[in-house]
């Protein structure tokens, strides 16, 4: 497995300090983020999942703890919209250039507005997908927010 992806290149270009960790990705896992947390031995609140959604029909990226669910009303409100829904997997792959299970908020084909769950910023470090299945990057959550030019908002249950 290569540890160099568009995501890691984007982080390097942005000057963000990070380390990579690989794990055995399980394509049959019910919840990919929780499977990643278990595989690397980390608390699920520190392993953030990357979701692609639409707010008022426009694509957005959402980064939240793997043990939480996004509330669509909160997501829409975070972007000043009226409604939000999850993007279909094929549309998410087309929009990001990554495969489901390996979608990273970093190095997407086209950068879209991004929101990160505000409570993640309280963690000393977090893990976020590194741009391929079975690859995570460990970094400071505030550095992730800044590199993504993301808004921090309450997004989860």
mmCIF file of N, CA, C and O in Angstrom, residues 42-137:
data_model
loop_
_atom_site.group_PDB
_atom_site.id
_atom_site.type_symbol
_atom_site.label_atom_id
_atom_site.label_comp_id
_atom_site.label_asym_id
_atom_site.label_seq_id
_atom_site.Cartn_x
_atom_site.Cartn_y
_atom_site.Cartn_z
ATOM 1 N N UNK A 42 -7.894 2.919 18.414
ATOM 2 C CA UNK A 42 -8.150 4.288 18.864
ATOM 3 C C UNK A 42 -9.606 4.464 19.258
ATOM 4 O O UNK A 42 -10.482 3.735 18.787
ATOM 5 N N UNK A 43 -9.852 5.454 20.107
ATOM 6 C CA UNK A 43 -11.219 5.807 20.480
ATOM 7 C C UNK A 43 -11.974 6.282 19.240
ATOM 8 O O UNK A 43 -11.435 7.092 18.484
ATOM 9 N N UNK A 44 -13.204 5.813 19.027
ATOM 10 C CA UNK A 44 -13.967 6.239 17.841
ATOM 11 C C UNK A 44 -14.141 7.752 17.730
ATOM 12 O O UNK A 44 -14.209 8.284 16.627
ATOM 13 N N UNK A 45 -14.144 8.452 18.841
ATOM 14 C CA UNK A 45 -14.319 9.914 18.776
ATOM 15 C C UNK A 45 -13.109 10.595 18.136
ATOM 16 O O UNK A 45 -13.203 11.736 17.682
ATOM 17 N N UNK A 46 -11.970 9.907 18.118
ATOM 18 C CA UNK A 46 -10.754 10.468 17.516
ATOM 19 C C UNK A 46 -10.552 10.035 16.068
ATOM 20 O O UNK A 46 -9.686 10.560 15.386
ATOM 21 N N UNK A 47 -11.314 9.058 15.611
ATOM 22 C CA UNK A 47 -11.222 8.606 14.222
ATOM 23 C C UNK A 47 -12.395 9.228 13.479
ATOM 24 O O UNK A 47 -13.546 8.831 13.667
ATOM 25 N N UNK A 48 -12.090 10.231 12.679
ATOM 26 C CA UNK A 48 -13.134 10.999 12.018
ATOM 27 C C UNK A 48 -13.466 10.398 10.660
ATOM 28 O O UNK A 48 -12.572 9.996 9.919
ATOM 29 N N UNK A 49 -14.752 10.352 10.360
ATOM 30 C CA UNK A 49 -15.176 9.864 9.050
ATOM 31 C C UNK A 49 -15.470 11.054 8.147
ATOM 32 O O UNK A 49 -15.871 12.123 8.610
ATOM 33 N N UNK A 50 -15.227 10.847 6.875
ATOM 34 C CA UNK A 50 -15.457 11.877 5.869
ATOM 35 C C UNK A 50 -16.695 11.498 5.080
ATOM 36 O O UNK A 50 -16.752 10.422 4.489
ATOM 37 N N UNK A 51 -17.673 12.376 5.092
ATOM 38 C CA UNK A 51 -18.931 12.131 4.394
ATOM 39 C C UNK A 51 -19.146 13.225 3.359
ATOM 40 O O UNK A 51 -18.780 14.382 3.573
ATOM 41 N N UNK A 52 -19.748 12.848 2.270
ATOM 42 C CA UNK A 52 -20.104 13.821 1.239
ATOM 43 C C UNK A 52 -21.618 13.975 1.256
ATOM 44 O O UNK A 52 -22.356 12.986 1.289
ATOM 45 N N UNK A 53 -22.045 15.220 1.256
ATOM 46 C CA UNK A 53 -23.472 15.517 1.333
ATOM 47 C C UNK A 53 -23.790 16.661 0.375
ATOM 48 O O UNK A 53 -22.896 17.200 -0.300
ATOM 49 N N UNK A 54 -25.050 17.023 0.347
ATOM 50 C CA UNK A 54 -25.494 18.173 -0.431
ATOM 51 C C UNK A 54 -26.350 19.051 0.468
ATOM 52 O O UNK A 54 -27.183 18.542 1.216
ATOM 53 N N UNK A 55 -26.101 20.340 0.397
ATOM 54 C CA UNK A 55 -26.931 21.320 1.092
ATOM 55 C C UNK A 55 -27.560 22.185 0.019
ATOM 56 O O UNK A 55 -26.845 22.801 -0.783
ATOM 57 N N UNK A 56 -28.870 22.175 -0.011
ATOM 58 C CA UNK A 56 -29.617 22.892 -1.049
ATOM 59 C C UNK A 56 -29.090 22.545 -2.444
ATOM 60 O O UNK A 56 -28.952 23.403 -3.315
ATOM 61 N N UNK A 57 -28.758 21.257 -2.644
ATOM 62 C CA UNK A 57 -28.325 20.767 -3.947
ATOM 63 C C UNK A 57 -26.861 20.992 -4.277
ATOM 64 O O UNK A 57 -26.396 20.572 -5.333
ATOM 65 N N UNK A 58 -26.097 21.620 -3.371
ATOM 66 C CA UNK A 58 -24.678 21.890 -3.625
ATOM 67 C C UNK A 58 -23.817 20.956 -2.776
ATOM 68 O O UNK A 58 -24.104 20.744 -1.603
ATOM 69 N N UNK A 59 -22.726 20.401 -3.353
ATOM 70 C CA UNK A 59 -21.897 19.446 -2.607
ATOM 71 C C UNK A 59 -21.141 20.098 -1.453
ATOM 72 O O UNK A 59 -20.665 21.231 -1.568
ATOM 73 N N UNK A 60 -21.070 19.360 -0.351
ATOM 74 C CA UNK A 60 -20.288 19.753 0.815
ATOM 75 C C UNK A 60 -19.592 18.514 1.375
ATOM 76 O O UNK A 60 -20.014 17.387 1.120
ATOM 77 N N UNK A 61 -18.538 18.746 2.131
ATOM 78 C CA UNK A 61 -17.809 17.672 2.797
ATOM 79 C C UNK A 61 -18.008 17.846 4.299
ATOM 80 O O UNK A 61 -17.985 18.971 4.807
ATOM 81 N N UNK A 62 -18.192 16.729 4.995
ATOM 82 C CA UNK A 62 -18.472 16.746 6.424
ATOM 83 C C UNK A 62 -17.506 15.781 7.121
ATOM 84 O O UNK A 62 -17.379 14.632 6.704
ATOM 85 N N UNK A 63 -16.840 16.258 8.173
ATOM 86 C CA UNK A 63 -15.873 15.444 8.901
ATOM 87 C C UNK A 63 -16.337 15.362 10.354
ATOM 88 O O UNK A 63 -16.375 16.377 11.056
ATOM 89 N N UNK A 64 -16.709 14.142 10.774
ATOM 90 C CA UNK A 64 -17.290 13.949 12.104
ATOM 91 C C UNK A 64 -16.731 12.679 12.759
ATOM 92 O O UNK A 64 -16.254 11.781 12.073
ATOM 93 N N UNK A 65 -16.803 12.584 14.094
ATOM 94 C CA UNK A 65 -16.356 11.370 14.776
ATOM 95 C C UNK A 65 -17.094 10.136 14.254
ATOM 96 O O UNK A 65 -18.291 10.184 13.952
ATOM 97 N N UNK A 66 -16.355 9.037 14.152
ATOM 98 C CA UNK A 66 -16.906 7.825 13.532
ATOM 99 C C UNK A 66 -18.027 7.176 14.335
ATOM 100 O O UNK A 66 -18.787 6.379 13.794
ATOM 101 N N UNK A 67 -18.165 7.553 15.612
ATOM 102 C CA UNK A 67 -19.224 6.956 16.428
ATOM 103 C C UNK A 67 -20.464 7.843 16.502
ATOM 104 O O UNK A 67 -21.353 7.588 17.304
ATOM 105 N N UNK A 68 -20.539 8.870 15.683
ATOM 106 C CA UNK A 68 -21.671 9.798 15.723
ATOM 107 C C UNK A 68 -22.372 9.844 14.362
ATOM 108 O O UNK A 68 -21.794 9.469 13.351
ATOM 109 N N UNK A 69 -23.591 10.351 14.367
ATOM 110 C CA UNK A 69 -24.370 10.490 13.136
ATOM 111 C C UNK A 69 -24.625 11.973 12.882
ATOM 112 O O UNK A 69 -24.918 12.727 13.812
ATOM 113 N N UNK A 70 -24.552 12.365 11.629
ATOM 114 C CA UNK A 70 -24.806 13.754 11.253
ATOM 115 C C UNK A 70 -26.307 14.021 11.290
ATOM 116 O O UNK A 70 -27.105 13.228 10.797
ATOM 117 N N UNK A 71 -26.675 15.148 11.889
ATOM 118 C CA UNK A 71 -28.059 15.600 11.861
ATOM 119 C C UNK A 71 -28.211 16.539 10.672
ATOM 120 O O UNK A 71 -27.533 17.560 10.594
ATOM 121 N N UNK A 72 -29.088 16.183 9.739
ATOM 122 C CA UNK A 72 -29.222 16.937 8.504
ATOM 123 C C UNK A 72 -29.644 18.391 8.740
ATOM 124 O O UNK A 72 -29.187 19.290 8.037
ATOM 125 N N UNK A 73 -30.482 18.631 9.732
ATOM 126 C CA UNK A 73 -30.886 20.015 10.022
ATOM 127 C C UNK A 73 -29.693 20.846 10.478
ATOM 128 O O UNK A 73 -29.540 22.002 10.092
ATOM 129 N N UNK A 74 -28.844 20.247 11.320
ATOM 130 C CA UNK A 74 -27.652 20.965 11.778
ATOM 131 C C UNK A 74 -26.674 21.186 10.630
ATOM 132 O O UNK A 74 -26.038 22.245 10.543
ATOM 133 N N UNK A 75 -26.561 20.203 9.747
ATOM 134 C CA UNK A 75 -25.672 20.340 8.602
ATOM 135 C C UNK A 75 -26.142 21.476 7.694
ATOM 136 O O UNK A 75 -25.351 22.332 7.298
ATOM 137 N N UNK A 76 -27.424 21.493 7.373
ATOM 138 C CA UNK A 76 -27.967 22.565 6.527
ATOM 139 C C UNK A 76 -27.731 23.920 7.184
ATOM 140 O O UNK A 76 -27.282 24.872 6.531
ATOM 141 N N UNK A 77 -27.990 24.008 8.473
ATOM 142 C CA UNK A 77 -27.821 25.278 9.192
ATOM 143 C C UNK A 77 -26.363 25.737 9.179
ATOM 144 O O UNK A 77 -26.084 26.935 9.045
ATOM 145 N N UNK A 78 -25.430 24.796 9.298
ATOM 146 C CA UNK A 78 -24.014 25.147 9.324
ATOM 147 C C UNK A 78 -23.588 25.860 8.038
ATOM 148 O O UNK A 78 -22.708 26.717 8.055
ATOM 149 N N UNK A 79 -24.230 25.508 6.937
ATOM 150 C CA UNK A 79 -23.891 26.110 5.654
ATOM 151 C C UNK A 79 -24.913 27.161 5.220
ATOM 152 O O UNK A 79 -24.914 27.607 4.081
ATOM 153 N N UNK A 80 -25.811 27.537 6.142
ATOM 154 C CA UNK A 80 -26.803 28.556 5.822
ATOM 155 C C UNK A 80 -27.853 28.090 4.839
ATOM 156 O O UNK A 80 -28.454 28.909 4.134
ATOM 157 N N UNK A 81 -28.095 26.774 4.806
ATOM 158 C CA UNK A 81 -29.068 26.216 3.867
ATOM 159 C C UNK A 81 -30.352 25.797 4.543
ATOM 160 O O UNK A 81 -30.487 25.871 5.767
ATOM 161 N N UNK A 82 -31.280 25.338 3.713
ATOM 162 C CA UNK A 82 -32.579 24.897 4.221
ATOM 163 C C UNK A 82 -32.662 23.382 4.389
ATOM 164 O O UNK A 82 -33.343 22.902 5.278
ATOM 165 N N UNK A 83 -31.995 22.628 3.478
ATOM 166 C CA UNK A 83 -32.092 21.174 3.563
ATOM 167 C C UNK A 83 -30.755 20.531 3.198
ATOM 168 O O UNK A 83 -29.953 21.116 2.473
ATOM 169 N N UNK A 84 -30.565 19.343 3.729
ATOM 170 C CA UNK A 84 -29.342 18.592 3.462
ATOM 171 C C UNK A 84 -29.679 17.124 3.298
ATOM 172 O O UNK A 84 -30.652 16.630 3.876
ATOM 173 N N UNK A 85 -28.880 16.447 2.496
ATOM 174 C CA UNK A 85 -29.018 15.000 2.334
ATOM 175 C C UNK A 85 -27.648 14.419 1.981
ATOM 176 O O UNK A 85 -26.773 15.127 1.491
ATOM 177 N N UNK A 86 -27.490 13.140 2.277
ATOM 178 C CA UNK A 86 -26.235 12.468 1.956
ATOM 179 C C UNK A 86 -26.138 12.290 0.444
ATOM 180 O O UNK A 86 -27.131 12.045 -0.227
ATOM 181 N N UNK A 87 -24.932 12.402 -0.068
ATOM 182 C CA UNK A 87 -24.675 12.195 -1.482
ATOM 183 C C UNK A 87 -24.673 10.688 -1.761
ATOM 184 O O UNK A 87 -24.226 9.907 -0.918
ATOM 185 N N UNK A 88 -25.154 10.286 -2.916
ATOM 186 C CA UNK A 88 -25.095 8.868 -3.305
ATOM 187 C C UNK A 88 -23.623 8.474 -3.453
ATOM 188 O O UNK A 88 -22.794 9.290 -3.887
ATOM 189 N N UNK A 89 -23.277 7.218 -3.091
ATOM 190 C CA UNK A 89 -21.874 6.797 -3.158
ATOM 191 C C UNK A 89 -21.208 7.053 -4.512
ATOM 192 O O UNK A 89 -20.086 7.557 -4.557
ATOM 193 N N UNK A 90 -21.878 6.741 -5.606
ATOM 194 C CA UNK A 90 -21.275 6.951 -6.930
ATOM 195 C C UNK A 90 -21.016 8.433 -7.178
ATOM 196 O O UNK A 90 -19.991 8.805 -7.767
ATOM 197 N N UNK A 91 -21.921 9.288 -6.722
ATOM 198 C CA UNK A 91 -21.737 10.734 -6.888
ATOM 199 C C UNK A 91 -20.576 11.231 -6.027
ATOM 200 O O UNK A 91 -19.801 12.097 -6.451
ATOM 201 N N UNK A 92 -20.455 10.674 -4.815
ATOM 202 C CA UNK A 92 -19.348 11.054 -3.927
ATOM 203 C C UNK A 92 -18.013 10.654 -4.547
ATOM 204 O O UNK A 92 -17.048 11.419 -4.495
ATOM 205 N N UNK A 93 -17.948 9.469 -5.139
ATOM 206 C CA UNK A 93 -16.709 9.022 -5.778
ATOM 207 C C UNK A 93 -16.357 9.909 -6.966
ATOM 208 O O UNK A 93 -15.205 10.297 -7.142
ATOM 209 N N UNK A 94 -17.358 10.241 -7.751
ATOM 210 C CA UNK A 94 -17.138 11.089 -8.924
ATOM 211 C C UNK A 94 -16.673 12.497 -8.494
ATOM 212 O O UNK A 94 -15.762 13.069 -9.077
ATOM 213 N N UNK A 95 -17.286 13.030 -7.452
ATOM 214 C CA UNK A 95 -16.970 14.383 -6.991
ATOM 215 C C UNK A 95 -15.578 14.482 -6.369
ATOM 216 O O UNK A 95 -14.891 15.491 -6.530
ATOM 217 N N UNK A 96 -15.168 13.428 -5.647
ATOM 218 C CA UNK A 96 -13.911 13.502 -4.892
ATOM 219 C C UNK A 96 -12.716 12.884 -5.613
ATOM 220 O O UNK A 96 -11.577 13.247 -5.333
ATOM 221 N N UNK A 97 -12.995 11.923 -6.487
ATOM 222 C CA UNK A 97 -11.904 11.177 -7.102
ATOM 223 C C UNK A 97 -11.390 10.048 -6.226
ATOM 224 O O UNK A 97 -10.402 9.398 -6.551
ATOM 225 N N UNK A 98 -12.061 9.812 -5.116
ATOM 226 C CA UNK A 98 -11.698 8.723 -4.198
ATOM 227 C C UNK A 98 -12.790 7.664 -4.198
ATOM 228 O O UNK A 98 -13.941 7.945 -4.538
ATOM 229 N N UNK A 99 -12.435 6.448 -3.770
ATOM 230 C CA UNK A 99 -13.411 5.375 -3.623
ATOM 231 C C UNK A 99 -14.037 5.444 -2.236
ATOM 232 O O UNK A 99 -13.360 5.788 -1.264
ATOM 233 N N UNK A 100 -15.312 5.092 -2.130
ATOM 234 C CA UNK A 100 -15.980 5.011 -0.829
ATOM 235 C C UNK A 100 -15.143 4.094 0.066
ATOM 236 O O UNK A 100 -14.684 3.044 -0.367
ATOM 237 N N UNK A 101 -14.953 4.518 1.297
ATOM 238 C CA UNK A 101 -14.072 3.800 2.221
ATOM 239 C C UNK A 101 -12.670 4.383 2.213
ATOM 240 O O UNK A 101 -11.866 4.097 3.086
ATOM 241 N N UNK A 102 -12.397 5.224 1.207
ATOM 242 C CA UNK A 102 -11.097 5.874 1.100
ATOM 243 C C UNK A 102 -11.232 7.358 0.795
ATOM 244 O O UNK A 102 -10.293 7.987 0.317
ATOM 245 N N UNK A 103 -12.421 7.907 1.057
ATOM 246 C CA UNK A 103 -12.637 9.331 0.782
ATOM 247 C C UNK A 103 -11.991 10.169 1.874
ATOM 248 O O UNK A 103 -12.244 9.972 3.058
ATOM 249 N N UNK A 104 -11.141 11.069 1.435
ATOM 250 C CA UNK A 104 -10.472 12.003 2.339
ATOM 251 C C UNK A 104 -10.981 13.404 2.041
ATOM 252 O O UNK A 104 -11.307 13.712 0.894
ATOM 253 N N UNK A 105 -11.014 14.273 3.041
ATOM 254 C CA UNK A 105 -11.367 15.661 2.755
ATOM 255 C C UNK A 105 -10.204 16.418 2.095
ATOM 256 O O UNK A 105 -10.398 17.473 1.518
ATOM 257 N N UNK A 106 -9.010 15.843 2.158
ATOM 258 C CA UNK A 106 -7.816 16.477 1.601
ATOM 259 C C UNK A 106 -7.567 15.983 0.175
ATOM 260 O O UNK A 106 -7.688 14.805 -0.103
ATOM 261 N N UNK A 107 -7.209 16.881 -0.717
ATOM 262 C CA UNK A 107 -6.819 16.479 -2.064
ATOM 263 C C UNK A 107 -7.956 15.993 -2.940
ATOM 264 O O UNK A 107 -7.717 15.229 -3.877
ATOM 265 N N UNK A 108 -9.167 16.424 -2.657
ATOM 266 C CA UNK A 108 -10.281 16.039 -3.515
ATOM 267 C C UNK A 108 -10.114 16.681 -4.889
ATOM 268 O O UNK A 108 -9.448 17.703 -5.030
ATOM 269 N N UNK A 109 -10.741 16.088 -5.908
ATOM 270 C CA UNK A 109 -10.648 16.627 -7.268
ATOM 271 C C UNK A 109 -11.015 18.101 -7.306
ATOM 272 O O UNK A 109 -10.360 18.901 -7.940
ATOM 273 N N UNK A 110 -12.090 18.439 -6.622
ATOM 274 C CA UNK A 110 -12.513 19.836 -6.523
ATOM 275 C C UNK A 110 -12.837 20.086 -5.061
ATOM 276 O O UNK A 110 -13.678 19.394 -4.480
ATOM 277 N N UNK A 111 -12.155 21.046 -4.461
ATOM 278 C CA UNK A 111 -12.414 21.347 -3.054
ATOM 279 C C UNK A 111 -13.801 21.964 -2.913
ATOM 280 O O UNK A 111 -14.151 22.882 -3.650
ATOM 281 N N UNK A 112 -14.582 21.416 -2.000
ATOM 282 C CA UNK A 112 -15.932 21.924 -1.747
ATOM 283 C C UNK A 112 -15.983 22.460 -0.318
ATOM 284 O O UNK A 112 -15.117 22.150 0.501
ATOM 285 N N UNK A 113 -16.986 23.273 0.001
ATOM 286 C CA UNK A 113 -17.106 23.754 1.386
ATOM 287 C C UNK A 113 -17.105 22.563 2.353
ATOM 288 O O UNK A 113 -17.741 21.541 2.093
ATOM 289 N N UNK A 114 -16.388 22.723 3.441
ATOM 290 C CA UNK A 114 -16.201 21.631 4.393
ATOM 291 C C UNK A 114 -16.558 22.094 5.801
ATOM 292 O O UNK A 114 -16.273 23.226 6.176
ATOM 293 N N UNK A 115 -17.168 21.188 6.559
ATOM 294 C CA UNK A 115 -17.470 21.433 7.966
ATOM 295 C C UNK A 115 -16.880 20.300 8.786
ATOM 296 O O UNK A 115 -16.906 19.138 8.383
ATOM 297 N N UNK A 116 -16.348 20.661 9.947
ATOM 298 C CA UNK A 116 -15.815 19.670 10.879
ATOM 299 C C UNK A 116 -16.598 19.803 12.182
ATOM 300 O O UNK A 116 -16.926 20.921 12.607
ATOM 301 N N UNK A 117 -16.908 18.679 12.778
ATOM 302 C CA UNK A 117 -17.629 18.678 14.053
ATOM 303 C C UNK A 117 -16.799 19.425 15.092
ATOM 304 O O UNK A 117 -15.623 19.105 15.318
ATOM 305 N N UNK A 118 -17.411 20.407 15.721
ATOM 306 C CA UNK A 118 -16.704 21.299 16.640
ATOM 307 C C UNK A 118 -16.055 20.545 17.806
ATOM 308 O O UNK A 118 -14.957 20.914 18.254
ATOM 309 N N UNK A 119 -16.672 19.472 18.291
ATOM 310 C CA UNK A 119 -16.092 18.747 19.426
ATOM 311 C C UNK A 119 -14.783 18.055 19.062
ATOM 312 O O UNK A 119 -13.959 17.794 19.940
ATOM 313 N N UNK A 120 -14.565 17.779 17.782
ATOM 314 C CA UNK A 120 -13.312 17.144 17.360
ATOM 315 C C UNK A 120 -12.117 18.056 17.619
ATOM 316 O O UNK A 120 -10.997 17.580 17.816
ATOM 317 N N UNK A 121 -12.360 19.359 17.646
ATOM 318 C CA UNK A 121 -11.268 20.309 17.869
ATOM 319 C C UNK A 121 -10.740 20.257 19.293
ATOM 320 O O UNK A 121 -9.652 20.771 19.572
ATOM 321 N N UNK A 122 -11.480 19.619 20.201
ATOM 322 C CA UNK A 122 -11.042 19.476 21.591
ATOM 323 C C UNK A 122 -10.053 18.329 21.774
ATOM 324 O O UNK A 122 -9.417 18.230 22.825
ATOM 325 N N UNK A 123 -9.929 17.471 20.763
ATOM 326 C CA UNK A 123 -9.029 16.321 20.865
ATOM 327 C C UNK A 123 -7.583 16.763 20.626
ATOM 328 O O UNK A 123 -7.338 17.665 19.828
ATOM 329 N N UNK A 124 -6.612 16.113 21.288
ATOM 330 C CA UNK A 124 -5.210 16.474 21.057
ATOM 331 C C UNK A 124 -4.740 16.079 19.649
ATOM 332 O O UNK A 124 -3.831 16.685 19.091
ATOM 333 N N UNK A 125 -5.348 15.048 19.098
ATOM 334 C CA UNK A 125 -5.055 14.578 17.746
ATOM 335 C C UNK A 125 -6.269 13.812 17.234
ATOM 336 O O UNK A 125 -7.107 13.363 18.031
ATOM 337 N N UNK A 126 -6.359 13.694 15.923
ATOM 338 C CA UNK A 126 -7.424 12.905 15.302
ATOM 339 C C UNK A 126 -6.833 12.112 14.141
ATOM 340 O O UNK A 126 -5.717 12.396 13.681
ATOM 341 N N UNK A 127 -7.600 11.140 13.685
ATOM 342 C CA UNK A 127 -7.255 10.376 12.493
ATOM 343 C C UNK A 127 -8.313 10.672 11.443
ATOM 344 O O UNK A 127 -9.512 10.670 11.739
ATOM 345 N N UNK A 128 -7.865 10.922 10.215
ATOM 346 C CA UNK A 128 -8.759 11.185 9.093
ATOM 347 C C UNK A 128 -8.263 10.349 7.921
ATOM 348 O O UNK A 128 -7.047 10.145 7.757
ATOM 349 N N UNK A 129 -9.177 9.883 7.084
ATOM 350 C CA UNK A 129 -8.786 9.046 5.960
ATOM 351 C C UNK A 129 -7.705 9.733 5.128
ATOM 352 O O UNK A 129 -7.797 10.919 4.827
ATOM 353 N N UNK A 130 -6.722 8.946 4.738
ATOM 354 C CA UNK A 130 -5.580 9.461 3.993
ATOM 355 C C UNK A 130 -5.690 9.330 2.488
ATOM 356 O O UNK A 130 -4.703 9.519 1.781
ATOM 357 N N UNK A 131 -6.879 9.017 1.987
ATOM 358 C CA UNK A 131 -7.071 9.000 0.540
ATOM 359 C C UNK A 131 -7.084 7.634 -0.104
ATOM 360 O O UNK A 131 -7.153 7.514 -1.320
ATOM 361 N N UNK A 132 -7.059 6.597 0.716
ATOM 362 C CA UNK A 132 -7.266 5.243 0.198
ATOM 363 C C UNK A 132 -7.725 4.347 1.333
ATOM 364 O O UNK A 132 -7.500 4.647 2.505
ATOM 365 N N UNK A 133 -8.382 3.278 0.960
ATOM 366 C CA UNK A 133 -8.889 2.341 1.959
ATOM 367 C C UNK A 133 -7.724 1.762 2.745
ATOM 368 O O UNK A 133 -6.737 1.323 2.170
ATOM 369 N N UNK A 134 -7.846 1.800 4.076
ATOM 370 C CA UNK A 134 -6.805 1.244 4.936
ATOM 371 C C UNK A 134 -5.672 2.203 5.266
ATOM 372 O O UNK A 134 -4.658 1.778 5.800
ATOM 373 N N UNK A 135 -5.855 3.493 4.974
ATOM 374 C CA UNK A 135 -4.824 4.481 5.283
ATOM 375 C C UNK A 135 -5.455 5.643 6.036
ATOM 376 O O UNK A 135 -6.422 6.238 5.588
ATOM 377 N N UNK A 136 -4.893 5.950 7.205
ATOM 378 C CA UNK A 136 -5.341 7.082 8.009
ATOM 379 C C UNK A 136 -4.162 8.021 8.221
ATOM 380 O O UNK A 136 -3.008 7.576 8.275
ATOM 381 N N UNK A 137 -4.471 9.312 8.352
ATOM 382 C CA UNK A 137 -3.446 10.282 8.739
ATOM 383 C C UNK A 137 -3.781 10.758 10.149
ATOM 384 O O UNK A 137 -4.946 10.981 10.477
#
